[in-house]
Short mmCIF file of C-alpha atoms in Angstrom, two decimals:
data_model
loop_
_atom_site.label_atom_id
_atom_site.label_comp_id
_atom_site.label_asym_id
_atom_site.label_seq_id
_atom_site.Cartn_x
_atom_site.Cartn_y
_atom_site.Cartn_z
CA MET P 493 -4.98 -15.38 5.70
CA ARG P 494 -3.33 -17.14 2.69
CA TYR P 495 -6.35 -19.00 1.73
CA PHE P 496 -8.72 -15.66 2.23
CA ARG P 497 -6.15 -13.81 0.07
CA HIS P 498 -6.24 -16.33 -2.93
CA LEU P 499 -10.42 -16.63 -2.35
CA LEU P 500 -10.33 -12.81 -2.28
CA CYS P 501 -8.37 -12.64 -5.76
CA VAL P 502 -10.85 -15.51 -7.73
CA VAL P 503 -13.58 -13.33 -6.30
CA ALA P 504 -12.55 -10.30 -7.45
CA PHE P 505 -11.55 -11.66 -10.69
CA MET P 506 -14.89 -13.29 -11.01
CA PHE P 507 -16.19 -9.81 -10.38
CA ALA P 508 -13.97 -8.25 -13.31
CA CYS P 509 -15.49 -10.88 -15.51
CA ILE P 510 -18.95 -10.51 -14.47
CA SER P 511 -18.78 -6.78 -15.33
CA ALA P 512 -16.79 -7.11 -18.27
CA ASN P 513 -19.73 -9.68 -19.70
CA ALA P 514 -22.21 -7.01 -18.80
CA VAL P 515 -20.36 -4.20 -20.61
CA GLY P 516 -20.47 -6.47 -23.87
CA HIS P 517 -23.51 -6.46 -24.33
CA GLY P 518 -23.93 -2.65 -23.73
CA THR P 519 -23.75 -1.76 -27.58
CA ASP P 520 -25.89 0.59 -29.61
CA GLU P 521 -27.84 -0.17 -32.89
CA ASN P 522 -24.48 0.21 -34.74
CA GLY P 523 -22.70 -2.46 -32.74
CA SER P 524 -20.32 -0.02 -31.01
CA ILE P 525 -19.79 0.48 -27.07
CA ASP P 526 -22.20 2.95 -25.87
CA LEU P 527 -19.60 4.01 -23.16
CA GLN P 528 -21.75 6.86 -21.63
CA GLY P 529 -24.74 4.93 -21.72
CA ILE P 530 -23.07 2.18 -19.95
CA LEU P 531 -21.44 4.44 -17.29
CA PHE P 532 -24.65 6.58 -16.21
CA GLY P 533 -26.92 3.08 -16.35
CA HIS P 534 -25.17 1.90 -13.64
CA ILE P 535 -24.46 4.90 -11.92
CA GLN P 536 -28.20 6.66 -12.69
CA ASP P 537 -31.19 5.45 -10.64
CA SER P 538 -34.10 3.63 -12.70
CA TYR P 539 -37.46 2.30 -12.14
CA GLU P 540 -36.34 -1.56 -13.56
CA TRP P 541 -33.25 -3.46 -12.24
CA HIS P 542 -30.95 -4.37 -15.69
CA ILE P 543 -29.51 -8.09 -14.34
CA THR P 544 -27.82 -9.10 -17.72
CA THR P 545 -28.73 -10.04 -21.26
CA VAL P 546 -29.14 -13.40 -22.24
CA ASN P 547 -28.72 -14.43 -25.85
CA GLY P 548 -29.38 -10.68 -26.85
CA HIS P 549 -32.75 -10.50 -24.61
CA PRO P 550 -32.21 -8.48 -21.40
CA VAL P 551 -32.76 -9.96 -18.21
CA VAL P 552 -34.94 -7.16 -15.89
CA LEU P 553 -36.27 -7.00 -12.58
CA HIS P 554 -39.33 -4.51 -12.84
CA LEU P 555 -39.71 -2.76 -9.49
CA PRO P 556 -43.43 -1.11 -8.52
CA VAL P 557 -44.57 2.53 -9.60
CA ILE P 558 -46.48 4.00 -7.13
CA VAL P 559 -47.45 8.16 -8.61
CA LYS P 560 -49.93 10.12 -8.39
CA SER P 561 -51.18 11.58 -11.50
CA SER P 562 -53.92 14.00 -12.69
CA THR P 563 -56.31 11.32 -12.60
CA GLY P 564 -55.45 9.86 -9.32
CA TRP P 565 -53.40 6.93 -7.69
CA HIS P 566 -51.90 4.56 -9.79
CA VAL P 567 -50.08 1.34 -8.55
CA PHE P 568 -48.68 -0.79 -11.29
CA SER P 569 -45.22 -2.55 -12.96
CA SER P 570 -42.35 -0.50 -14.62
CA GLY P 571 -42.78 -3.52 -16.87
CA GLU P 572 -45.67 -1.81 -18.74
CA PHE P 573 -43.43 1.14 -19.83
CA SER P 574 -42.89 0.23 -23.23
CA GLU P 575 -38.90 -0.88 -23.84
CA GLU P 576 -38.76 1.27 -27.11
CA ALA P 577 -38.64 4.93 -27.21
CA ASP P 578 -41.25 6.94 -29.36
CA ALA P 579 -40.55 9.61 -32.02
CA ALA P 580 -40.28 12.05 -29.15
CA GLY P 581 -37.77 9.74 -27.19
CA ASN P 582 -40.52 8.63 -24.57
CA ARG P 583 -41.34 5.36 -23.35
CA PRO P 584 -45.20 5.38 -23.33
CA GLY P 585 -46.86 3.56 -20.80
CA PRO P 586 -50.54 3.35 -18.66
CA TYR P 587 -52.82 5.90 -17.62
CA GLY P 588 -50.84 8.36 -19.73
CA LEU P 589 -47.93 8.63 -17.98
CA TYR P 590 -44.24 7.93 -19.93
CA ILE P 591 -40.97 7.94 -19.15
CA SER P 592 -39.24 10.97 -20.24
CA GLY P 593 -36.42 11.57 -22.77
CA SER P 594 -36.31 15.16 -22.22
CA GLU P 595 -33.35 16.92 -20.81
CA ALA P 596 -35.05 18.31 -18.06
CA ASN P 597 -36.89 14.94 -17.01
CA ALA P 598 -34.35 12.09 -18.31
CA ASN P 599 -35.74 8.82 -17.42
CA LYS P 600 -38.55 10.09 -15.11
CA ILE P 601 -41.90 9.16 -14.94
CA CYS P 602 -44.06 12.35 -16.56
CA GLU P 603 -47.60 13.07 -17.78
CA LYS P 604 -48.91 15.65 -20.27
CA VAL P 605 -51.01 18.58 -18.54
CA ASP P 606 -52.24 21.03 -21.04
CA GLY P 607 -49.76 20.30 -23.52
CA ALA P 608 -47.13 21.03 -20.86
CA GLU P 609 -44.77 18.29 -19.78
CA VAL P 610 -45.12 17.59 -15.86
CA ARG P 611 -43.80 14.95 -13.13
CA PRO P 612 -46.68 13.63 -10.95
CA PHE P 613 -46.06 12.89 -7.06
CA ASP P 614 -43.80 10.04 -7.41
CA ILE P 615 -42.99 7.66 -4.51
CA SER P 616 -41.94 4.73 -6.84
CA ILE P 617 -39.79 1.90 -5.26
CA THR P 618 -36.62 2.57 -7.76
CA LYS P 619 -33.14 0.86 -8.01
CA THR P 620 -31.65 2.81 -5.40
CA VAL P 621 -34.79 2.30 -3.26
CA ALA P 622 -34.66 -1.46 -3.51
CA VAL P 623 -31.16 -1.45 -3.07
CA LEU P 624 -31.79 0.75 0.56
CA PHE P 625 -34.34 -1.90 1.46
CA ILE P 626 -31.73 -4.63 0.92
CA ASP P 627 -28.45 -3.12 3.01
CA ALA P 628 -31.27 -2.11 5.96
CA ILE P 629 -31.76 -5.54 5.87
CA LEU P 630 -28.52 -6.67 6.29
CA LEU P 631 -27.53 -4.01 8.66
CA LEU P 632 -29.95 -5.08 10.94
CA LEU P 633 -28.44 -8.74 10.68
CA CYS P 634 -25.07 -7.56 11.61
CA VAL P 635 -26.66 -5.57 14.64
CA LEU P 636 -29.00 -8.18 15.79
CA ILE P 637 -27.48 -11.54 15.13
CA PRO P 638 -24.03 -10.59 17.51
CA ALA P 639 -26.64 -8.92 20.01
CA ARG P 640 -28.47 -12.18 20.24
CA TRP P 641 -24.99 -14.16 21.24
CA CYS P 642 -24.20 -11.59 23.72
CA LYS P 643 -27.89 -11.49 25.18
CA ARG P 644 -27.16 -15.17 25.65
CA HIS P 645 -23.74 -15.45 27.08
CA ARG P 646 -22.42 -13.44 29.73
CA PRO P 647 -18.85 -11.09 29.91
CA GLU P 648 -16.60 -13.78 30.99
CA ASP P 649 -17.90 -16.51 28.72
CA PRO P 650 -15.14 -16.89 25.76
CA ALA P 651 -15.01 -14.92 22.90
CA PRO P 652 -17.54 -15.34 19.72
CA LYS P 653 -16.12 -17.02 16.62
CA GLY P 654 -17.43 -17.19 13.20
CA PHE P 655 -19.69 -14.11 12.12
CA THR P 656 -20.68 -12.93 15.39
CA GLY P 657 -16.67 -12.60 16.30
CA LEU P 658 -16.07 -10.87 12.98
CA MET P 659 -18.69 -8.39 13.82
CA THR P 660 -17.58 -7.99 17.66
CA MET P 661 -14.10 -7.56 16.53
CA PHE P 662 -15.34 -4.44 13.99
CA ILE P 663 -17.59 -3.19 16.42
CA MET P 664 -14.90 -2.89 19.54
CA TYR P 665 -12.43 -1.48 16.61
CA ILE P 666 -14.60 1.30 15.41
CA TYR P 667 -15.67 1.87 19.39
CA ASP P 668 -12.32 2.13 20.90
CA GLU P 669 -10.03 3.89 18.23
CA VAL P 670 -12.62 6.15 16.45
CA ILE P 671 -15.61 7.01 18.92
CA LYS P 672 -14.17 6.48 21.79
CA ALA P 673 -10.62 8.58 21.16
CA SER P 674 -12.51 11.49 19.48
CA LEU P 675 -15.65 11.58 22.39
CA GLY P 676 -14.07 10.41 25.56
CA LYS P 677 -16.68 9.91 28.31
CA GLU P 678 -19.22 11.02 25.71
CA ALA P 679 -18.59 8.06 23.50
CA ASP P 680 -21.91 6.19 24.69
CA LYS P 681 -24.04 8.34 24.43
CA TYR P 682 -23.25 8.83 20.35
CA ALA P 683 -21.63 5.51 19.83
CA PRO P 684 -25.51 4.05 18.28
CA TYR P 685 -25.28 6.84 15.78
CA LEU P 686 -21.70 6.51 14.69
CA LEU P 687 -21.93 2.40 14.66
CA THR P 688 -25.09 2.56 12.08
CA CYS P 689 -23.51 5.09 10.25
CA PHE P 690 -20.20 3.07 9.88
CA PHE P 691 -21.87 0.09 9.21
CA PHE P 692 -24.72 1.30 6.80
CA ILE P 693 -21.80 2.61 4.44
CA PHE P 694 -19.28 -0.01 4.96
CA ILE P 695 -22.49 -2.59 3.65
CA ALA P 696 -23.60 -0.28 0.99
CA ASN P 697 -20.24 0.17 -0.69
CA ILE P 698 -19.49 -3.36 -0.56
CA MET P 699 -22.87 -4.12 -2.27
CA GLY P 700 -22.15 -2.07 -4.62
CA VAL P 701 -19.23 -3.68 -5.87
CA VAL P 702 -21.14 -6.93 -6.39
CA PRO P 703 -21.95 -6.96 -9.70
CA PHE P 704 -25.04 -8.50 -9.54
CA PRO P 705 -28.44 -8.55 -7.63
CA PRO P 706 -28.70 -8.52 -4.67
CA GLY P 707 -26.12 -6.12 -4.96
CA GLY P 708 -24.46 -3.90 -8.07
CA GLY P 709 -26.64 -1.04 -6.60
CA ASN P 710 -24.61 2.55 -6.35
CA LEU P 711 -26.51 3.28 -3.31
CA THR P 712 -23.39 5.96 -2.04
CA GLY P 713 -22.67 7.06 -5.23
CA ASN P 714 -26.33 8.73 -5.10
CA ILE P 715 -25.89 12.00 -3.94
CA THR P 716 -29.28 11.86 -2.11
CA CYS P 717 -28.04 9.27 0.10
CA THR P 718 -24.59 10.98 0.97
CA PHE P 719 -26.71 14.14 1.38
CA PHE P 720 -28.88 12.48 3.89
CA LEU P 721 -26.40 11.07 5.67
CA ALA P 722 -24.37 14.23 6.26
CA LEU P 723 -27.96 16.15 7.02
CA CYS P 724 -28.27 13.42 10.36
CA THR P 725 -24.44 14.60 11.21
CA PHE P 726 -25.26 17.91 10.68
CA ILE P 727 -28.54 18.31 13.27
CA ILE P 728 -26.83 15.88 15.46
CA THR P 729 -23.60 18.33 15.90
CA ASN P 730 -25.77 21.82 15.86
CA VAL P 731 -28.55 20.69 18.19
CA THR P 732 -26.47 19.40 20.68
CA GLY P 733 -23.90 21.96 20.66
CA THR P 734 -22.68 23.32 23.67
CA LYS P 735 -23.08 27.30 24.73
CA ALA P 736 -19.52 27.68 24.27
CA TYR P 737 -19.44 26.04 20.95
CA TRP P 738 -21.92 28.60 19.49
CA LYS P 739 -20.14 31.65 21.27
CA ASP P 740 -17.11 30.41 19.56
CA ILE P 741 -19.16 30.96 16.61
CA PHE P 742 -20.73 34.12 16.67
CA TRP P 743 -17.92 35.87 19.19
CA PRO P 744 -14.66 33.89 18.93
CA GLU P 745 -11.88 34.59 20.66
CA VAL P 746 -9.74 36.88 18.24
CA PRO P 747 -9.28 40.47 18.06
CA THR P 748 -12.18 43.07 18.04
CA TRP P 749 -11.48 44.73 15.06
CA LEU P 750 -11.89 41.21 13.18
CA LYS P 751 -15.17 41.17 14.78
CA VAL P 752 -16.71 44.66 14.92
CA PRO P 753 -17.45 46.78 12.73
CA VAL P 754 -17.26 43.94 10.15
CA PRO P 755 -18.26 40.60 11.41
CA LEU P 756 -15.63 38.51 9.27
CA MET P 757 -14.96 36.02 11.45
CA PRO P 758 -18.15 35.36 12.94
CA PHE P 759 -19.22 35.16 9.29
CA ILE P 760 -16.11 32.64 8.16
CA GLU P 761 -16.86 30.25 11.81
CA PHE P 762 -20.62 30.14 10.75
CA PHE P 763 -19.98 29.54 7.01
CA SER P 764 -17.83 26.56 8.29
CA ILE P 765 -21.05 24.95 10.05
CA PHE P 766 -22.47 23.92 6.67
CA THR P 767 -18.97 23.08 4.77
CA LYS P 768 -18.77 20.43 7.31
CA PRO P 769 -21.31 18.39 6.23
CA LEU P 770 -20.64 19.75 2.99
CA ALA P 771 -17.21 17.77 3.08
CA LEU P 772 -18.96 14.75 4.56
CA MET P 773 -21.56 14.36 1.50
CA ILE P 774 -19.04 15.27 -1.26
CA ARG P 775 -15.99 13.09 -0.30
CA LEU P 776 -18.29 10.02 0.04
CA PHE P 777 -20.67 10.40 -3.22
CA ALA P 778 -17.73 11.21 -5.34
CA ASN P 779 -15.07 8.51 -4.27
CA MET P 780 -17.74 5.64 -4.72
CA MET P 781 -18.92 7.31 -7.88
CA ALA P 782 -15.42 7.57 -9.18
CA GLY P 783 -14.69 4.12 -8.17
CA HIS P 784 -17.88 2.25 -10.14
CA ALA P 785 -16.62 4.41 -13.12
CA ILE P 786 -13.16 3.45 -13.39
CA ALA P 787 -14.13 -0.31 -13.14
CA LEU P 788 -16.49 0.06 -15.70
CA SER P 789 -13.98 2.19 -17.74
CA LEU P 790 -11.30 -0.66 -17.66
CA SER P 791 -14.08 -3.09 -19.09
CA CYS P 792 -14.96 -1.27 -21.93
CA ILE P 793 -11.53 -0.62 -23.42
CA ILE P 794 -11.21 -4.38 -23.96
CA PHE P 795 -14.33 -3.98 -26.42
CA ILE P 796 -13.09 -0.57 -27.71
CA MET P 797 -9.79 -1.91 -28.66
CA PHE P 798 -11.77 -5.18 -30.58
CA GLY P 799 -13.35 -2.74 -32.28
CA ILE P 800 -10.06 -1.59 -33.66
CA ASN P 801 -8.80 -5.12 -34.47
CA ALA P 802 -8.71 -8.26 -32.96
CA VAL P 803 -5.15 -8.40 -31.99
CA ALA P 804 -5.07 -4.79 -30.53
CA GLY P 805 -8.27 -6.09 -28.16
CA ALA P 806 -6.73 -9.59 -27.56
CA SER P 807 -3.38 -7.62 -26.26
CA MET P 808 -5.34 -5.30 -24.36
CA THR P 809 -8.24 -8.02 -22.65
CA VAL P 810 -5.12 -9.02 -20.32
CA VAL P 811 -4.62 -5.67 -19.19
CA SER P 812 -7.46 -4.41 -18.63
CA VAL P 813 -8.38 -7.64 -16.90
CA LEU P 814 -5.32 -7.19 -14.39
CA MET P 815 -6.68 -3.57 -14.07
CA SER P 816 -10.15 -4.51 -13.06
CA VAL P 817 -9.04 -6.81 -10.48
CA PHE P 818 -6.86 -4.52 -9.00
CA MET P 819 -9.53 -1.58 -8.72
CA MET P 820 -11.81 -4.41 -7.35
CA LEU P 821 -9.33 -5.06 -4.61
CA LEU P 822 -8.84 -1.37 -4.34
CA GLU P 823 -12.39 -1.02 -4.40
CA VAL P 824 -12.98 -3.11 -1.61
CA LEU P 825 -10.17 -1.01 0.62
CA VAL P 826 -11.84 2.04 -0.28
CA CYS P 827 -15.48 0.75 0.62
CA PHE P 828 -13.91 0.15 3.99
CA ILE P 829 -11.74 3.83 3.91
CA GLN P 830 -14.62 6.11 2.99
CA ALA P 831 -17.09 4.65 5.79
CA LEU P 832 -14.48 4.92 8.31
CA VAL P 833 -13.54 8.56 7.25
CA PHE P 834 -17.39 9.36 7.62
CA THR P 835 -17.53 8.17 11.01
CA MET P 836 -14.14 9.74 12.13
CA LEU P 837 -14.98 13.15 10.65
CA SER P 838 -18.56 12.36 12.23
CA ALA P 839 -17.24 12.02 16.03
CA VAL P 840 -14.51 14.85 15.26
CA PHE P 841 -17.68 17.18 14.35
CA ILE P 842 -19.70 16.18 17.04
CA SER P 843 -16.87 16.32 19.77
CA LEU P 844 -15.72 20.01 18.62
CA ALA P 845 -19.38 20.78 19.45
CA HIS P 846 -18.90 19.82 22.71
CA VAL P 847 -16.20 22.09 24.04
CA HIS P 848 -16.66 23.90 27.38
CA GLY P 849 -15.42 27.22 28.50
CA HIS P 850 -11.67 27.78 29.57
CA ALA P 851 -11.77 27.35 33.37
CA VAL P 852 -9.79 30.98 34.27
CA LYS P 853 -6.64 30.20 36.06
CA GLU P 854 -6.00 32.54 39.51
#
């Protein structure tokens, strides 16, 4: 554990230095730090994957663009869009398409149809989609490698070591302490979904902390991803809910005047069906996005202070690097906690939907 802590500190320090190096190239034409551009450039989705800048030249991984415009289907590389914006703030590309600079469709592929800006049907492989594929592949490896070991060994064999042993420890901890503790006898039925949620969110969070490809994607900081995860929990919770669960919603055991003539309590109970997954969505999204924003802001402080004078920049560098290392270590902890909280609350919501009628004592 001592060597592991040392290694973790070194890796976190490396992450902070690499992030600071990336921030150092986020300057505008006047040489000042474009803080807003750096923060939103990392958090928002894009059609290319900016890796770093070497001698003033950006190193970019161009992703495939797949759109259906007014002229039909088109498949091409995002590198065909101009790096420089035109007078209207747009980045022109082939087939009359361009990446818009307008407020309504900022950084989205658009085209002009009868003088109006229109977004075509877009199923491009953006940075978020690419990160999603990478995280899905890593999730499959995390599942299939231990499954292969379990298939080749008997339960009485010695416990596995290495990566398989680590994954077994994680799986049994989440199953015993979270899923089984919440669902009891029904744990085996919902364990595949809940374990998938935990490891997918955890992997996505960890890969978001890594500042270089295949990491660096802010997947769980994208509200579309957290919305889909919360929607899955919402569907499973309400589709598998028992009759007693729905009775408690539309006719709860409260004084009658709270139900008729004004259905106050049924309305509150029905409204809570939607607030639970909403809380799941916003909690995961806000915590991960805020963590990335704070880590980048601490790195930006160095270059902002150097813009004032060298003494302030040198003194603030030590403070900023130490704070960045602390934030990286804290972010690793938050990655695990947020995956655990999402899984635990999902298990609790499913468990609450499986209530049964109270037995009447004679």
